[in-house]
PDB file of C-alpha atoms in Angstrom:
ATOM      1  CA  UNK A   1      76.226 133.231 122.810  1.00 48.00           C
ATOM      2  CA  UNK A   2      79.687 132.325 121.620  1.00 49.00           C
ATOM      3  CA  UNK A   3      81.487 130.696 124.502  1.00 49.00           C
ATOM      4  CA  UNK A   4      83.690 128.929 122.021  1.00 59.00           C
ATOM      5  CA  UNK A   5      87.973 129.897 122.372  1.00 58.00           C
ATOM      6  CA  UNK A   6      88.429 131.929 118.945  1.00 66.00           C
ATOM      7  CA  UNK A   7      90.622 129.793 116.992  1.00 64.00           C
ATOM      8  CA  UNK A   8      94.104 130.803 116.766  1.00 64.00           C
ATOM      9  CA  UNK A   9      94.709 132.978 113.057  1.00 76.00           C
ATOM     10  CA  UNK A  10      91.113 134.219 113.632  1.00 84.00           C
ATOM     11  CA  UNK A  11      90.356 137.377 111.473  1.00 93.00           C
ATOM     12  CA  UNK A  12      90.191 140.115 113.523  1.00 95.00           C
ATOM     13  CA  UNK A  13      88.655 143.689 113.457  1.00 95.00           C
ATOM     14  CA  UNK A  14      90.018 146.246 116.422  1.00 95.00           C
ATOM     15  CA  UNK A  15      87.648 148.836 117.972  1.00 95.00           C
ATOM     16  CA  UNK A  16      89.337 151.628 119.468  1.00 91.00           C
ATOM     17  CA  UNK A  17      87.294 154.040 121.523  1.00 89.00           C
ATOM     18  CA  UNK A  18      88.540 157.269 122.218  1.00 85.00           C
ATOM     19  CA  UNK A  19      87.005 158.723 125.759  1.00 78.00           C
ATOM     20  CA  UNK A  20      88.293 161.803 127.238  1.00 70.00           C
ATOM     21  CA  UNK A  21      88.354 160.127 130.763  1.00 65.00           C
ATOM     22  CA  UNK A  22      89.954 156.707 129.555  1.00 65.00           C
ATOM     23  CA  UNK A  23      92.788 155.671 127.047  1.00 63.00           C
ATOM     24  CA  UNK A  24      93.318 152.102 128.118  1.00 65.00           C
ATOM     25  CA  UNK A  25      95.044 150.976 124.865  1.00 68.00           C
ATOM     26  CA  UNK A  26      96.440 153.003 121.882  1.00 83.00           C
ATOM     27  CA  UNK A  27      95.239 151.002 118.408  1.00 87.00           C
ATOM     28  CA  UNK A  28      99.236 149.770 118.298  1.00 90.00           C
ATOM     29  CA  UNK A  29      99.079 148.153 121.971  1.00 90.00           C
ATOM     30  CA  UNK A  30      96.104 146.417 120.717  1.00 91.00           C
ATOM     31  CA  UNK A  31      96.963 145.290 117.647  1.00 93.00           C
ATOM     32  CA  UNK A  32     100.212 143.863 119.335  1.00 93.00           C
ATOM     33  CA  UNK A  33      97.560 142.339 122.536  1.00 92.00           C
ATOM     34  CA  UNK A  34      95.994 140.398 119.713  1.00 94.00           C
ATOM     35  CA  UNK A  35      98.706 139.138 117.917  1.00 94.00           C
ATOM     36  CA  UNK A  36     100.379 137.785 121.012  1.00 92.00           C
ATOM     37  CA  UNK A  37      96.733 135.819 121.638  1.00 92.00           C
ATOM     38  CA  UNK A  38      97.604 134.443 118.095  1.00 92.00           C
ATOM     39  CA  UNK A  39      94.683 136.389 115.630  1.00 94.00           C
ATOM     40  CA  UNK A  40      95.143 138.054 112.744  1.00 94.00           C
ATOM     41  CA  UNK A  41      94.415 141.920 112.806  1.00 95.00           C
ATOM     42  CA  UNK A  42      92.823 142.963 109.577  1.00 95.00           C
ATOM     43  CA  UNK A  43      91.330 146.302 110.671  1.00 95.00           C
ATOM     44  CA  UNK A  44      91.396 149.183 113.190  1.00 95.00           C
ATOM     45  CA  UNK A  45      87.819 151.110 113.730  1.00 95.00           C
ATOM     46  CA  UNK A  46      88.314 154.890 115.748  1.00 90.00           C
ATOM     47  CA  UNK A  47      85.579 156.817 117.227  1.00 90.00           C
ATOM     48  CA  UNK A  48      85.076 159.323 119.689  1.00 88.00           C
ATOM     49  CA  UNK A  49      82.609 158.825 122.699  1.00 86.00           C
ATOM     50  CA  UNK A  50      81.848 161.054 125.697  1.00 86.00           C
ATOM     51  CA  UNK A  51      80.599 158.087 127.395  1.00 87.00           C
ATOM     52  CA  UNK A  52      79.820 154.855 126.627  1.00 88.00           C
ATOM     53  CA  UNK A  53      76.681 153.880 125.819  1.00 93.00           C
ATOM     54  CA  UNK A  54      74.873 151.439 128.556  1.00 94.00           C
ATOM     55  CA  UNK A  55      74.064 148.344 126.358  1.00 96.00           C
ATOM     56  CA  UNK A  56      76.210 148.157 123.682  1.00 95.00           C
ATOM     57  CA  UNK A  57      79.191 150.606 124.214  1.00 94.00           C
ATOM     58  CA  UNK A  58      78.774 152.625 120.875  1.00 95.00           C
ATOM     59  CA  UNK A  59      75.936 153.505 119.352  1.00 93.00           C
ATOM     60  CA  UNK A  60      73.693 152.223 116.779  1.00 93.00           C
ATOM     61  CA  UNK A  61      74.909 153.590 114.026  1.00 94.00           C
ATOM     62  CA  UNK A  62      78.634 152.856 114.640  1.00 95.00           C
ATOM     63  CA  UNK A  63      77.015 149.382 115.188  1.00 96.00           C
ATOM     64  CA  UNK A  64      75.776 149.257 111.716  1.00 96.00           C
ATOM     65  CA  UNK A  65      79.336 150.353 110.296  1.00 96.00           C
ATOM     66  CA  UNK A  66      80.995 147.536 112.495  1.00 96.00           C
ATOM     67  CA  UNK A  67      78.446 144.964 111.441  1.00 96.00           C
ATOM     68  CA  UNK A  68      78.872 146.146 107.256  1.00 96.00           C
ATOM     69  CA  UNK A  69      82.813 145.962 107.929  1.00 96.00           C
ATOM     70  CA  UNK A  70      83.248 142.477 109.095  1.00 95.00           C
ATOM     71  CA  UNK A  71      81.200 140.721 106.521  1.00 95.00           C
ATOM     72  CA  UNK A  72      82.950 142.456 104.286  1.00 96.00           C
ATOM     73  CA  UNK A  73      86.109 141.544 105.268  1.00 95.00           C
ATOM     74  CA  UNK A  74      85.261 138.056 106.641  1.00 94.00           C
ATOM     75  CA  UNK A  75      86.121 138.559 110.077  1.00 94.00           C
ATOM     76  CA  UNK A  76      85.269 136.393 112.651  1.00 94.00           C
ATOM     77  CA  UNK A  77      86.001 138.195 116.133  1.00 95.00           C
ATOM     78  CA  UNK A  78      85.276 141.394 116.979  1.00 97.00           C
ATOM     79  CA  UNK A  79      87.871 143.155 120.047  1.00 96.00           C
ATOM     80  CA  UNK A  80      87.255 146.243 121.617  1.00 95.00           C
ATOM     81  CA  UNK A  81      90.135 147.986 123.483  1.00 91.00           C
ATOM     82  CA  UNK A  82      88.244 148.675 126.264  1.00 91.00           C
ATOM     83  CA  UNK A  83      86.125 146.526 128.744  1.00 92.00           C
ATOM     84  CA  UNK A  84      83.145 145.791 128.337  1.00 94.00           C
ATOM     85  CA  UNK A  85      80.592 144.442 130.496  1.00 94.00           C
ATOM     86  CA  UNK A  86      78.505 140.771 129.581  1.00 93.00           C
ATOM     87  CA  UNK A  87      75.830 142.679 128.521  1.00 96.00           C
ATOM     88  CA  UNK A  88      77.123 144.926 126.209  1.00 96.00           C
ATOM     89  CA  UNK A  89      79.478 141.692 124.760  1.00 95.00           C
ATOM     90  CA  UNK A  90      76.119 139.879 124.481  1.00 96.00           C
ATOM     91  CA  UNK A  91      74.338 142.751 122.780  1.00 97.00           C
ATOM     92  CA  UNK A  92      77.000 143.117 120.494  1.00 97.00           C
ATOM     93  CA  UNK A  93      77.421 139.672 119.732  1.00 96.00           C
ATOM     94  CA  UNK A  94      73.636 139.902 118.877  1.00 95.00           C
ATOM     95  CA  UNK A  95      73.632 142.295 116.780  1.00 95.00           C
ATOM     96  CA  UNK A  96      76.782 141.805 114.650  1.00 93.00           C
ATOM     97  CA  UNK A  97      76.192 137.815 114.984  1.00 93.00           C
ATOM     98  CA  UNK A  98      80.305 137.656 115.530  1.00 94.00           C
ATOM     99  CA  UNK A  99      82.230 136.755 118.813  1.00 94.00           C
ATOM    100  CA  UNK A 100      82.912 140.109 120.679  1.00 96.00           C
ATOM    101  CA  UNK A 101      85.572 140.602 123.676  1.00 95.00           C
ATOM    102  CA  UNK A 102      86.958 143.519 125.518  1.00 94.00           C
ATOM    103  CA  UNK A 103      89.926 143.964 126.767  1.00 92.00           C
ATOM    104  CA  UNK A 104      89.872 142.174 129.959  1.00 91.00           C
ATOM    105  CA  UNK A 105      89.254 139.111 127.249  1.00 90.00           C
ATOM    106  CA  UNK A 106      91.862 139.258 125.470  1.00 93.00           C
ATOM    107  CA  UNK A 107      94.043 139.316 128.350  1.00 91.00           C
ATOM    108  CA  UNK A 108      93.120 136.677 129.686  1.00 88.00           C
ATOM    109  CA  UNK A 109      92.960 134.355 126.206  1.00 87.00           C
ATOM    110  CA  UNK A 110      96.606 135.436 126.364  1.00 88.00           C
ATOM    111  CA  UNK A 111      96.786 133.704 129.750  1.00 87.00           C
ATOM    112  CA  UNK A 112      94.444 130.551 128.290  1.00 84.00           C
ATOM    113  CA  UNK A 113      96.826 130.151 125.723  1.00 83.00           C
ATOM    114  CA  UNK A 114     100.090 130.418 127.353  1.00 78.00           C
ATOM    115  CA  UNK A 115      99.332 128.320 130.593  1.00 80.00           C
ATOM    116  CA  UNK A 116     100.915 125.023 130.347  1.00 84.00           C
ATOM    117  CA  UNK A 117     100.156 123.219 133.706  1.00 87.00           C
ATOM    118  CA  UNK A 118      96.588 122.205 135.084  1.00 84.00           C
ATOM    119  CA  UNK A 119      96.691 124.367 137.814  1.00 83.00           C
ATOM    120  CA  UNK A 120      97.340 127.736 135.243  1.00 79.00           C
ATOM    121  CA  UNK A 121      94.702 125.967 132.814  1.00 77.00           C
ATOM    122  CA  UNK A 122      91.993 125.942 135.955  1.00 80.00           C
ATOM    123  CA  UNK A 123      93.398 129.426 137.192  1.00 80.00           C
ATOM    124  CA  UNK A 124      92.494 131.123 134.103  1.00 74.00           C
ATOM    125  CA  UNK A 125      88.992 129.215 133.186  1.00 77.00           C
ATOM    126  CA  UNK A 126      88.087 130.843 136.862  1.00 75.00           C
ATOM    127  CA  UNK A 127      89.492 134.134 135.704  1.00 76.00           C
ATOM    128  CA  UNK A 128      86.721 133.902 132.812  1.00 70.00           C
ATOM    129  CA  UNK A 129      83.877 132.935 134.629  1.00 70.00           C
TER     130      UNK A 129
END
């Protein structure tokens, strides 16, 4: 739905999942992941999940508190610190009609925005597909 490179200063609100089996990213590491891709942290979200749920990650009402928070702050990207898969970023994406990217994403806009030479440029627009 949004396939568009979030523009660099892009208001940004941080999901942070905590799962007993998984801690990929401590709210700090991701704050710092995002300003190193060049957005603009406004706000950290925290929430505790046994598992994650199949199409969207969280559930519906933690959907309805994420949708509420970034209209009301004017955010226009959504990152979770955890990967997700294409469907859950384009459920999400449909639901809180805001670009949504995992972890794995924001790594790799990192790279986008970094490489200098064709071949890195090419390198990481395979990476995305």
């Amino acid at each position: 739905m949004f396939l568009d490179r979030p523009e660099s200063g892009s208001r940004s609100l941080l999901i942070h999942i905590h799962q007993p089996a998984s801690e990929l990213a401590t709210p700090e590491e991701l704050a710092e992941l995002v300003r190193s891709a060049g957005l603009v942290p406004v706000g950290c979200l925290s929430s505790k999940r046994r598992v994650p749920h199949p199409r969207t990650f969280v559930g519906g009402g933690k959907i309805d508190e994420i949708a509420a928070w970034v209209v009301d702050n004017e955010c226009e990207l959504i990152v979770f610190g955890d990967d997700l898969s294409p469907t859950q970023e384009r459920n999400l994406e449909q639901a809180m009609n805001r670009r949504v990217i995992g972890r794995t994403g924001l790594i790799l806009e990192i790279f986008a925005r970094r490489a200098r030479t064709h071949e890195g440029k090419l390198q990481v627009e395979l990476a995305q597909l």
